[in-house]
Coordinates of C-alpha atoms in Angstrom, one line a residue:
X181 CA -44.2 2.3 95.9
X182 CA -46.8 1.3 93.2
X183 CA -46.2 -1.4 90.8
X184 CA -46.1 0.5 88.1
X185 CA -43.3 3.1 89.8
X186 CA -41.1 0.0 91.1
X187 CA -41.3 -1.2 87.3
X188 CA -40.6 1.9 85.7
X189 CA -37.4 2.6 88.3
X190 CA -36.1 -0.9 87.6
X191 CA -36.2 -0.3 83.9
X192 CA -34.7 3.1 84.3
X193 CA -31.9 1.7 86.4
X194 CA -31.1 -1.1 83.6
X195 CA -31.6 1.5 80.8
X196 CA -29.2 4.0 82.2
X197 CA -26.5 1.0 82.9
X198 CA -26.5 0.1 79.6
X199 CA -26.3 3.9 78.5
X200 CA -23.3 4.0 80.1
X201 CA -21.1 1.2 78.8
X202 CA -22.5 1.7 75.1
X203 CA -23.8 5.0 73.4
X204 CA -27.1 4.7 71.5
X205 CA -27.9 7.5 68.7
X206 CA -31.8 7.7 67.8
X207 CA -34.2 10.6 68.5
X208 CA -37.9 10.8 69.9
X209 CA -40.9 10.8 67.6
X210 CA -42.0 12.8 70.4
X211 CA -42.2 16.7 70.8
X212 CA -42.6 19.9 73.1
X213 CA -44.5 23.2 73.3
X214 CA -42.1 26.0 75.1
X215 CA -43.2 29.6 76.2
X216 CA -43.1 32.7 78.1
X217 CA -46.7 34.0 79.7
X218 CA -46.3 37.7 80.3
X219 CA -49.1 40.4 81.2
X220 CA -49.4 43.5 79.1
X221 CA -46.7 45.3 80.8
X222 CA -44.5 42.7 79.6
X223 CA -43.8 41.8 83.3
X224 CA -43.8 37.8 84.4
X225 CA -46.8 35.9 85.0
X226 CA -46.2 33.0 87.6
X227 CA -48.1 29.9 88.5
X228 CA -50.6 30.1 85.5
X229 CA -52.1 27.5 84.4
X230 CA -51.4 25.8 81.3
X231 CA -53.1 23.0 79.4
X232 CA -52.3 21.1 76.0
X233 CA -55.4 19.4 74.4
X234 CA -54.4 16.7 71.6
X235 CA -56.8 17.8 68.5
X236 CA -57.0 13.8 67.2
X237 CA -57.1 12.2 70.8
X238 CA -58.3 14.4 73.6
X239 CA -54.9 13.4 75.1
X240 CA -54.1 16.6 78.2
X241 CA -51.3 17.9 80.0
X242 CA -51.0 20.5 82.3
X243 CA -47.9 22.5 84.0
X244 CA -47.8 25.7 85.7
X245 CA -45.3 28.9 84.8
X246 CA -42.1 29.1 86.5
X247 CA -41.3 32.1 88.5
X248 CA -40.0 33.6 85.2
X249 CA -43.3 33.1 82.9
X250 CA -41.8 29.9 81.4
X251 CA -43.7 26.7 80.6
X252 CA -42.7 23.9 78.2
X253 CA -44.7 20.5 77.6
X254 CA -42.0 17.5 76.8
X255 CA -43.0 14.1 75.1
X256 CA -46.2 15.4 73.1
X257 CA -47.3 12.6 70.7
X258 CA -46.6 14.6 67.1
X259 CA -49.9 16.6 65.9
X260 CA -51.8 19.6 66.8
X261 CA -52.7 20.8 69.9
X262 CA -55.0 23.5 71.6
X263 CA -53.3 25.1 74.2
X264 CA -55.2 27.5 77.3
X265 CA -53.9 29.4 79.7
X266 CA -55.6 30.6 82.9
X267 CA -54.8 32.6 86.1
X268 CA -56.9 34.5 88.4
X269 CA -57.3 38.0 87.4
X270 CA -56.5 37.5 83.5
X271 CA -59.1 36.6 80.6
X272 CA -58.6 32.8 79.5
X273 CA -56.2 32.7 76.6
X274 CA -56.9 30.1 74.1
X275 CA -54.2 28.9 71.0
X276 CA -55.5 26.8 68.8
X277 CA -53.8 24.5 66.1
X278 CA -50.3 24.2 67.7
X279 CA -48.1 22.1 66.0
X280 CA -45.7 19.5 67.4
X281 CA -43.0 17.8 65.1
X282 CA -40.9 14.6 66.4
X283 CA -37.3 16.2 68.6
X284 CA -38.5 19.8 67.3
X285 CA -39.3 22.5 70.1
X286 CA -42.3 24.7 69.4
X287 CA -41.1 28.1 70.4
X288 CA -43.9 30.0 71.1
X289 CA -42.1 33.1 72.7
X290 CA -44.4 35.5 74.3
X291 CA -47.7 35.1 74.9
X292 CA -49.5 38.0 76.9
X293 CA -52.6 37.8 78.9
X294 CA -55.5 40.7 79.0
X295 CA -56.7 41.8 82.1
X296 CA -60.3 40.5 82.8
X297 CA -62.7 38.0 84.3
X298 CA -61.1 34.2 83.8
X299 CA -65.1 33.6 82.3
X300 CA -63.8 35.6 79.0
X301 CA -61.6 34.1 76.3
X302 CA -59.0 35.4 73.9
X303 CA -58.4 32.9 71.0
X304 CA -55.6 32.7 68.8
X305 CA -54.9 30.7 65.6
X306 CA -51.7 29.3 66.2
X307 CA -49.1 30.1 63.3
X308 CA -45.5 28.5 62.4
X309 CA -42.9 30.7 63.4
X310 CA -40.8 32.4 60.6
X311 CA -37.8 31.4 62.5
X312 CA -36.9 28.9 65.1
X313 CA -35.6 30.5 68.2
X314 CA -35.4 27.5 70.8
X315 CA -33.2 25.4 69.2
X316 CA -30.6 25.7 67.1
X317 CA -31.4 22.6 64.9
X318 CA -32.6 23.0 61.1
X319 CA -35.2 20.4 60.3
X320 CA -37.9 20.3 58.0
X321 CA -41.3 17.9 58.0
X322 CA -43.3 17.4 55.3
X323 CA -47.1 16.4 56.8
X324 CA -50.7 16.6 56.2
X325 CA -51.9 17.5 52.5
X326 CA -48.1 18.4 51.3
X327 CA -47.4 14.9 52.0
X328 CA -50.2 13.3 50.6
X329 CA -50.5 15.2 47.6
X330 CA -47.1 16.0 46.8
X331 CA -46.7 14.6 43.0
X332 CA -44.3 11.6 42.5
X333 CA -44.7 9.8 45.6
X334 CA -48.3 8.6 45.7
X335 CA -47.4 5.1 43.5
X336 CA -45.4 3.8 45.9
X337 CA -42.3 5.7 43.9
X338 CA -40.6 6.4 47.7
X339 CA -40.9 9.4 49.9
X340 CA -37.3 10.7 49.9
X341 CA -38.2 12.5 47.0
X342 CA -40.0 14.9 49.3
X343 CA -36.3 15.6 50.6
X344 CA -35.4 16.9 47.0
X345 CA -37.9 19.8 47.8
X346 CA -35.7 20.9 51.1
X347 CA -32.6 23.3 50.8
X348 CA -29.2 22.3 50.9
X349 CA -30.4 18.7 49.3
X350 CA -29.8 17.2 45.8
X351 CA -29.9 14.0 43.6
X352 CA -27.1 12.3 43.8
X353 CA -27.6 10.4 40.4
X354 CA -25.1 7.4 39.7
X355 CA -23.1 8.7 43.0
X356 CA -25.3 7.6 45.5
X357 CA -23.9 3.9 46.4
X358 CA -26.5 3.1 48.9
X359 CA -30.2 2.1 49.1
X360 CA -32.3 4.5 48.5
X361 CA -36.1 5.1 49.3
X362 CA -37.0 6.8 45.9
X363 CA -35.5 9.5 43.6
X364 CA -32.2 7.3 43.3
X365 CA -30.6 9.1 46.5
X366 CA -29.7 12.6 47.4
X367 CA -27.2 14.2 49.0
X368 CA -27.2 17.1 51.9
X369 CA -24.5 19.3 52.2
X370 CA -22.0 17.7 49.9
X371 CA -21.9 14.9 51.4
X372 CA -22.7 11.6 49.5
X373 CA -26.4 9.8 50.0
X374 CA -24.8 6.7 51.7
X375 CA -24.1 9.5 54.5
X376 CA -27.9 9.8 55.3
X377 CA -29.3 8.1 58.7
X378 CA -31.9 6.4 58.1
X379 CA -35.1 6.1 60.6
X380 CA -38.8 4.9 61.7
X381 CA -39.9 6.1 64.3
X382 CA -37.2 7.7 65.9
X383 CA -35.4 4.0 65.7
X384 CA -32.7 2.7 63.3
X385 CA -33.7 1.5 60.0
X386 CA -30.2 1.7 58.3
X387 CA -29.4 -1.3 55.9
X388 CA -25.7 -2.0 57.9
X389 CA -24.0 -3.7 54.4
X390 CA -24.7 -1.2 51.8
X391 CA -25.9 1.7 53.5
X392 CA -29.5 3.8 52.6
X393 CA -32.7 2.0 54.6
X394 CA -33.6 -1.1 55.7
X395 CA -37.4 -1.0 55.2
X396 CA -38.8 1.1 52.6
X397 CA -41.8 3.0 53.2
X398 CA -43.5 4.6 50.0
X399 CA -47.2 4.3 51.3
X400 CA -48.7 7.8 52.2
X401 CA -51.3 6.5 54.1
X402 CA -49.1 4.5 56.6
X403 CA -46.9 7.8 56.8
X404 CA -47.8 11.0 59.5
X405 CA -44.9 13.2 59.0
X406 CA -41.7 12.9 56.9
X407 CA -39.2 14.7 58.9
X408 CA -35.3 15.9 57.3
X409 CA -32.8 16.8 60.0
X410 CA -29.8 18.5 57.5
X411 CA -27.7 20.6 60.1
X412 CA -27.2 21.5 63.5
X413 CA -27.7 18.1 64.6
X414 CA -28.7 17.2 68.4
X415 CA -26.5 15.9 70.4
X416 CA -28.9 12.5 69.8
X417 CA -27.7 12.0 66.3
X418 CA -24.2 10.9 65.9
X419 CA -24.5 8.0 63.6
X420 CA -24.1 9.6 60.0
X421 CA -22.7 12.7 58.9
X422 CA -25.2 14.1 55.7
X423 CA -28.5 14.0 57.0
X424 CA -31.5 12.1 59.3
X425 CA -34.6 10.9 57.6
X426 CA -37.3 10.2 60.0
X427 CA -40.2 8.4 59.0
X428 CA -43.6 8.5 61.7
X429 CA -46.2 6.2 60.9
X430 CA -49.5 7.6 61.2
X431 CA -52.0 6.2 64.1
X432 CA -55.3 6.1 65.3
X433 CA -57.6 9.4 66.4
X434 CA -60.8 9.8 67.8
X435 CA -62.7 9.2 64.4
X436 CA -62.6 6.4 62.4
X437 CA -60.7 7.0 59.5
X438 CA -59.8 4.7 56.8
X439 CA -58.5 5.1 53.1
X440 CA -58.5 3.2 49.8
X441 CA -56.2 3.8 47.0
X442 CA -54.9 2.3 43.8
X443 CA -52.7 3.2 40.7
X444 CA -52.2 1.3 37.3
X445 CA -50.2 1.8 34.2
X446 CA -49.3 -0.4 31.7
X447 CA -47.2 -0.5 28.3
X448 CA -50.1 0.2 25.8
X449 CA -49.2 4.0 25.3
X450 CA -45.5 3.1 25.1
X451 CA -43.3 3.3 21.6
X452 CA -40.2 1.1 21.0
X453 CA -36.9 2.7 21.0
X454 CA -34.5 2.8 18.1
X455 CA -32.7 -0.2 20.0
X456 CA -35.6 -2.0 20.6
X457 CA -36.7 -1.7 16.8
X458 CA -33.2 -1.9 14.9
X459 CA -30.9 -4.1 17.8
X460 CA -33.2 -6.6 19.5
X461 CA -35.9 -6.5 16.0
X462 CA -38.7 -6.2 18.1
X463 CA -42.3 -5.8 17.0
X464 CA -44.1 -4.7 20.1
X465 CA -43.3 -2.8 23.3
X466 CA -42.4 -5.8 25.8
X467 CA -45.4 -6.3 28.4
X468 CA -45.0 -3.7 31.3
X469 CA -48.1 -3.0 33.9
X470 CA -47.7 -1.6 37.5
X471 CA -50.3 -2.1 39.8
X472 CA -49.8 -0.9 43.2
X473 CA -53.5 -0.5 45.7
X474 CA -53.7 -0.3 49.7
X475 CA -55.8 0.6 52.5
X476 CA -56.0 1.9 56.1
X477 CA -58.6 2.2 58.6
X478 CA -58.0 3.6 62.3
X479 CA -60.0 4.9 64.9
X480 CA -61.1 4.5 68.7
X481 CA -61.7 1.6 70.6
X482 CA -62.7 3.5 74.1
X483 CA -62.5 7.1 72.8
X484 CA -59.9 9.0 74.4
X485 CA -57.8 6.4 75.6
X486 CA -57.6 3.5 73.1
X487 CA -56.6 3.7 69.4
X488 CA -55.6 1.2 66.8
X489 CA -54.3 1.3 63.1
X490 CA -53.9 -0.5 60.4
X491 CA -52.9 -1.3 56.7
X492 CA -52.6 -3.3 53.8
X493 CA -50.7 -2.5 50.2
X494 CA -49.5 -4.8 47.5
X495 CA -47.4 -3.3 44.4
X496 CA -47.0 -6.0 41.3
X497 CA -45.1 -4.9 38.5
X498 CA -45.6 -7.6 35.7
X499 CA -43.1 -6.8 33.1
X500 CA -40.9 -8.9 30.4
X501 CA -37.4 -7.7 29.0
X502 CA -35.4 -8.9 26.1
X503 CA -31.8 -9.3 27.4
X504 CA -28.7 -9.3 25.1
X505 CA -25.4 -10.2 25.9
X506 CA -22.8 -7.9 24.9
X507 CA -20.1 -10.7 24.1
X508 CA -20.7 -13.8 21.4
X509 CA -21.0 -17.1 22.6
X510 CA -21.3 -20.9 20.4
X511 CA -24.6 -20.6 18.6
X512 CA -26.1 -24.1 18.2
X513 CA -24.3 -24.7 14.7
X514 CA -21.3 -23.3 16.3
X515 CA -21.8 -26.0 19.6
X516 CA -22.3 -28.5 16.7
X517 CA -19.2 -28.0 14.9
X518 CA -17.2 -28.3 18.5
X519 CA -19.0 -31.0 19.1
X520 CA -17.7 -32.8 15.9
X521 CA -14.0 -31.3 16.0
X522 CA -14.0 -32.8 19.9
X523 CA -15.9 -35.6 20.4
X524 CA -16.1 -36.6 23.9
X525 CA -14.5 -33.3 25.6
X526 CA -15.7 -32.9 28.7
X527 CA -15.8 -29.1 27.7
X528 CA -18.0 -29.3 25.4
X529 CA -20.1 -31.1 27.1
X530 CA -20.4 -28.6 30.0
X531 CA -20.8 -25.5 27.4
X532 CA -24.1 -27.7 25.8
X533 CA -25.5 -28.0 29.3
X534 CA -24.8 -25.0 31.7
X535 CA -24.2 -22.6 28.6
X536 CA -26.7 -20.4 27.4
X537 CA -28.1 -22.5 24.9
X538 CA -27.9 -25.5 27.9
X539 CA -30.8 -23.8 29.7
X540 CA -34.1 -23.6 27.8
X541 CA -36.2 -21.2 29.6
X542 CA -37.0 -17.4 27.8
X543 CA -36.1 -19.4 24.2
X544 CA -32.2 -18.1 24.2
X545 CA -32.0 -17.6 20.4
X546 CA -28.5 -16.4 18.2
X547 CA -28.3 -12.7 17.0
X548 CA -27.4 -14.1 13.7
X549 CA -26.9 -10.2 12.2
X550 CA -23.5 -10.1 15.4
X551 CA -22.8 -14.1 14.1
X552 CA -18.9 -14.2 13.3
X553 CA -16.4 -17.3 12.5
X554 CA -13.4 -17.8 14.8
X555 CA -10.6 -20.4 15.1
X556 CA -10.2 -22.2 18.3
X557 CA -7.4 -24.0 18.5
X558 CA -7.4 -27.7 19.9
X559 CA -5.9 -29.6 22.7
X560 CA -2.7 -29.9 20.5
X561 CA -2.4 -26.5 18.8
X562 CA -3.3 -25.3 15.7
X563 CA -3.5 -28.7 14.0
X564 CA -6.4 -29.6 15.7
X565 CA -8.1 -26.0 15.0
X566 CA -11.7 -25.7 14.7
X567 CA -13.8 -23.4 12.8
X568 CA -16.8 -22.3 15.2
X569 CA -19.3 -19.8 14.8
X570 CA -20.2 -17.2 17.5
X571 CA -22.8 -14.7 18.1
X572 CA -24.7 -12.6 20.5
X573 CA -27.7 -14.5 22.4
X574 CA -30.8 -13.3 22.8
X575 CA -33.1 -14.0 26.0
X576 CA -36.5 -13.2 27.2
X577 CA -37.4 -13.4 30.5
X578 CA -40.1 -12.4 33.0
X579 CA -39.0 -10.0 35.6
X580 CA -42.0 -9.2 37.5
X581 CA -41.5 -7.2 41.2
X582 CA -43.5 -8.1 44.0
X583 CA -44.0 -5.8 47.2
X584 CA -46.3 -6.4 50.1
X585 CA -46.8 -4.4 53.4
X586 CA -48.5 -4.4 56.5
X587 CA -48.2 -1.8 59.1
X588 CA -50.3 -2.3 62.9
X589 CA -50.3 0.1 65.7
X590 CA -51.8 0.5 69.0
X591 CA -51.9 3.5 71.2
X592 CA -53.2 3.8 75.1
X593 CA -53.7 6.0 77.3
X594 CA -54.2 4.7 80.9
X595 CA -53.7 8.0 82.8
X596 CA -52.8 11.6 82.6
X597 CA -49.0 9.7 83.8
X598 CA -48.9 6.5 81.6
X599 CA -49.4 6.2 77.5
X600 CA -48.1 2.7 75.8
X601 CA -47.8 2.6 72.0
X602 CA -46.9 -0.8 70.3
X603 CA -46.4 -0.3 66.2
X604 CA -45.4 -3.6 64.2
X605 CA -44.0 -3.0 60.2
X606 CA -43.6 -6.2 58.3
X607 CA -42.4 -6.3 54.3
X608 CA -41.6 -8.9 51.9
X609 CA -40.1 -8.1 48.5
X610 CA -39.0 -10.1 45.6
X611 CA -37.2 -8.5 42.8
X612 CA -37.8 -11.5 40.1
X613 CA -34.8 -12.6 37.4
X614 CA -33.7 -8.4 37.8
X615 CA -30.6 -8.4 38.4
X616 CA -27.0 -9.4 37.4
X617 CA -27.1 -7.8 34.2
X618 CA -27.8 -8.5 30.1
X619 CA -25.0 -10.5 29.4
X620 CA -25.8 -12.4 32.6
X621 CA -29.7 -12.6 32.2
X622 CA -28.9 -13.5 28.0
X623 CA -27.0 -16.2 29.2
X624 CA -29.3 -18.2 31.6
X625 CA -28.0 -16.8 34.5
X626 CA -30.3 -13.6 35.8
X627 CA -30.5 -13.0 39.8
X628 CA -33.5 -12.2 41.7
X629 CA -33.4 -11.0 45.0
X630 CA -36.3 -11.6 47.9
X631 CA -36.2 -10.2 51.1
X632 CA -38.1 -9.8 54.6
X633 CA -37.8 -7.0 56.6
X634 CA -40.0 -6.4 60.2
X635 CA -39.8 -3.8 62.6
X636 CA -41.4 -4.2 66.2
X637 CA -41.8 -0.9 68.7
X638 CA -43.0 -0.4 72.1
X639 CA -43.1 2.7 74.1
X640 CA -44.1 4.0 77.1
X641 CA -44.1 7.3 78.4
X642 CA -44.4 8.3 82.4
X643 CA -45.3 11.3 84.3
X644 CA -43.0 11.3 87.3
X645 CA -44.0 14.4 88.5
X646 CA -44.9 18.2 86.9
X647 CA -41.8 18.9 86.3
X648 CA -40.5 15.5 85.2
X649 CA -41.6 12.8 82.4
X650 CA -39.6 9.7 81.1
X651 CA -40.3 8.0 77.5
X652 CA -38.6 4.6 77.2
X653 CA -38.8 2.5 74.4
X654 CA -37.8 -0.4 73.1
X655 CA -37.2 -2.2 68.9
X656 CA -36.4 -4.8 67.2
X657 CA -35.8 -4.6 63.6
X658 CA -34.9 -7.6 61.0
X659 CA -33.8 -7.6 57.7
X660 CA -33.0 -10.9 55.6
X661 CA -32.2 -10.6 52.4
X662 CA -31.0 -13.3 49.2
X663 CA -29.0 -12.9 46.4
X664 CA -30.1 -15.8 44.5
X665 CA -32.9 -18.2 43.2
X666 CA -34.6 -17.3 39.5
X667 CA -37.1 -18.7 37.2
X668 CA -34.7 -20.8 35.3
X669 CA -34.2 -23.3 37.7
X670 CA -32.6 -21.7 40.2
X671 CA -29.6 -21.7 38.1
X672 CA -28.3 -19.3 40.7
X673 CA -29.5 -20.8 43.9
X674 CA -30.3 -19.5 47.1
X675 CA -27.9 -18.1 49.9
X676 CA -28.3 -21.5 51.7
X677 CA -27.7 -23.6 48.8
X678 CA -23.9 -22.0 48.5
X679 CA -22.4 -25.4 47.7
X680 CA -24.6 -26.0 44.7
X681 CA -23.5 -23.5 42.5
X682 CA -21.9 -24.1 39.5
X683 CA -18.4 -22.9 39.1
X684 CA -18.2 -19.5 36.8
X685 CA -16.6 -20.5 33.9
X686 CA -14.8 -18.2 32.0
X687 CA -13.3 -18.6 27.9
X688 CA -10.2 -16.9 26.9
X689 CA -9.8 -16.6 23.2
X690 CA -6.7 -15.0 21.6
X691 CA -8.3 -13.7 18.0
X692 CA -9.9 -10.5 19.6
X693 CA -13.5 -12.0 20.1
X694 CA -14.5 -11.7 23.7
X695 CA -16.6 -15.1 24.5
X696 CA -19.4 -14.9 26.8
X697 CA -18.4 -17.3 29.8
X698 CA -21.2 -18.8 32.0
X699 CA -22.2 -19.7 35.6
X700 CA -22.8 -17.5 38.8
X701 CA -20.7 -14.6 39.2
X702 CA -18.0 -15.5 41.9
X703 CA -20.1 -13.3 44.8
X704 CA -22.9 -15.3 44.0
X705 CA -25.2 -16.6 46.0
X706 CA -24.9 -14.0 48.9
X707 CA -26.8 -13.2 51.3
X708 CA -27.5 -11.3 55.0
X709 CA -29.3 -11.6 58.2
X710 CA -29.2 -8.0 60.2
X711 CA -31.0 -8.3 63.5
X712 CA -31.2 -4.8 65.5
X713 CA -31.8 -4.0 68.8
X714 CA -32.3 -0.9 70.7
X715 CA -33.5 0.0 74.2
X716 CA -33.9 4.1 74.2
X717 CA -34.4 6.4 77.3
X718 CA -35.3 10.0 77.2
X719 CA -35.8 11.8 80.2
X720 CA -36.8 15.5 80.5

């Protein structure tokens, strides 16, 4: 037994143990070609030969009919195919442009030779069925120019709004309670978005705490196929009950092949809202520009048998918001008159230095026209009762986003029997002082969240035999994510400085007048590490 064969059967052997004590649900981004060669009788045409031909790689496979006409090609890397079909006595028939979609059977039902010398050639434009007849699953991909021109998803503003275009999907608007990869969420079937399963490559990219993806993908040019599974399922999928998003990244061909894009808008053509002008008394149209560029190049390092890709895309959104806080707080005269009516309180004290006009940064400033007078009562009662002023605070603060990704991929042919494919995925986001909220953000306390995310594949597929292949793959995925850290001094600190962070501090008031309180809110700083693993087998 060859190396490679005592390899592959160990791996097998470990694969199908572990099979066996824990069920794994994740698909192929691999496809098939099925059909039924028939002469113009209609009668059965045995042992013909047919041959797939990858249109981007020059990758072949060949099988011969069954005693019954039937062929089918398993494990086809997704694309388009030319498929030929000889046997002695019959012209040479020729489909061209056959297409192959990840866990989707191409049905091609009949195909019937002509009578004639093998040296003469029929040829056939392939076409896509106007219904699916091997299988009863309903899935729809969205590829080539419908994917890369499809408006609302080339700047990087996510891909799952291509799934708003499919039947049986809609937006699920403020219901969605998950992640989502663009267009806020949607929901198949009835079924709410946090339902949908989430994958690259055939492998899990599900985001285990909140639901909706790990990794977001919004590049066009890293993408091959966007692929919606919404009924019908396999018997693969098992995970989630709404719908399975499949996401396969794009790889090298034959011909070098490379992109460059970019997209920029900024707030110059923007008007104030009535809030803007009559609320917050601003001038101008805070500062808002969106930059997002990339690139790709692939092509072949030994032509038919070695193929690499890679990318590169950065989006930056530089923006600045003005944050009010719904509730009043001290202004500074009313921090001077409790300063004056308590000298010494240790209260105080903390209010003038964690409060909102404690921490300088975005010049906090009092919404004088919301400025009210309220009576606190003192340590004793009512004798001791100060006069205080209160009012809303105003903030303005820099809450730029920051996304970067990479994608690299490999693919090799050794043989007509053994093809490798390694891809690597690797993003790092930082959503700056965005979160937590006005009141939060007006009081010195906004949250920004950075992440990393990675996700590593290999895969190799085996030819045991003509009638028997083998794709097993391996992935590790990683997501680690912070709620925490800002531009104010941390003021919320990171996940791993959990013991720094200031107590929230809340203040009750009697009279009617809600005060703002300050501080983290009591979830914060959180955080999460998610390491996935998956070992896959699929053997046909």
């Amino acid at each position: 037994m060859g190396r490679i064969n005592k390899l592959f059967f160990v791996l097998v052997t470990l694969s199908l143990l572990i099979l066996a004590v824990q069920p794994v649900g994740a698909q192929t981004t691999k496809g098939s070609i099925s059909g039924v060669v028939v002469d113009q009788t209609g009668a059965a045409v045995p042992q013909a030969t047919v041959t797939v031909t990858s249109r981007a790689t020059g990758d072949k496979a060949s099988v011969t009919t069954s005693d019954q006409g039937g062929f089918r090609f398993n494990l086809l890397t997704i694309g388009s195919y030319d498929l030929e079909i000889t046997k002695q006595g019959f012209k040479k028939h020729k489909l061209t442009s056959v297409s192959v979609d990840p866990s989707v059977d191409h049905g091609l039902g009949t195909v019937k030779l002509e009578l004639g010398e093998m040296s003469s050639t029929v040829e056939v434009t392939a076409s896509a069925p106007l219904m699916e007849t091997s299988q009863a699953q309903v899935t729809t991909s969205i590829s080539g120019d419908r994917l890369v021109y499809f408006t609302g998803i080339g700047e990087n503003q996510g891909l799952d709004n291509l799934a708003l275009q499919v039947p049986g999907v809609i937006a699920t608007r403020d219901a969605n309670f998950s992640n989502s990869n663009g267009g806020g969420g949607f929901s198949v079937n009835g079924i709410r978005g946090r339902n949908n399963d989430q994958q690259i490559d055939g492998q899990n990219n599900n985001d285990n705490s909140v639901a909706g993806p790990g990794l977001f993908i919004g590049n066009v040019d890293f993408v091959q196929e966007y692929q919606l599974t919404t009924n019908n399922f396999g018997p693969e999928y098992g995970r989630n009950s709404g719908s399975v998003v499949n996401i396969v990244t794009r790889g090298g061909t034959n011909t070098w092949h490379g992109t460059v894009s970019g997209t920029y808008s900024n707030n110059n053509m923007t008007a104030l809202t009535n809030e803007q002008i009559f609320w917050q008394g601003l001038k101008k149209v805070p500062k808002f520009n969106n930059e997002f560029t990339g690139g790709t190049i692939g092509g072949p390092i030994w032509k038919n048998h070695v193929f690499i890709f890679g990318g590169f895309d950065d989006n930056i959104i530089s923006s600045t918001g003005v944050f009010q806080s719904s509730s009043r707080t001290p202004t500074p005269l009313g921090l001077g008159q409790l300063s004056a009516c308590y000298p010494g309180s240790p209260s105080v004290a903390s209010l003038r230095a964690q409060g909102p006009y404690g921490i300088g940064g975005g010049d906090p400033t009092a919404v004088i026209s919301g400025a009210v007078n309220v009576t606190l009562a003192g340590p004793t009662g009512i004798a001791n009762a100060c006069t205080v002023q209160i009012a809303p605070v105003q903030r303005t603060l820099g809450n730029p986003i920051h996304i970067y990704d990479w994608i690299y991929k490999t693919d090799v042919t050794i043989s007509q029997s053994d093809r490798f494919s390694g891809r690597y995925l690797y993003q790092k986001e930082n959503f700056i002082n965005g979160g937590n909220g006005a009141t939060a953000n007006a009081s010195g306390y906004p949250l920004s969240v950075p992440s990393l995310s990675s996700s590593f594949l290999l895969d190799w597929s085996h030819t045991i035999s003509s009638r028997m292949l083998n794709e097993m793959r391996v992935s590790f995925s990683r997501l680690n994510v912070d709620f925490g850290t800002n531009t104010l001094g941390n003021t919320i600190p990171g996940k791993g400085q959990l013991e720094s962070a200031l107590a929230n501090i809340a203040i009750n008031t009697t009279q009617g007048n809600s005060i703002t309180g300050y501080g983290p809110a009591t979830n914060l700083p959180q955080g999460r590490i998610v390491n996935t693993w998956q070992l896959q087998d699929n053997w046909n």
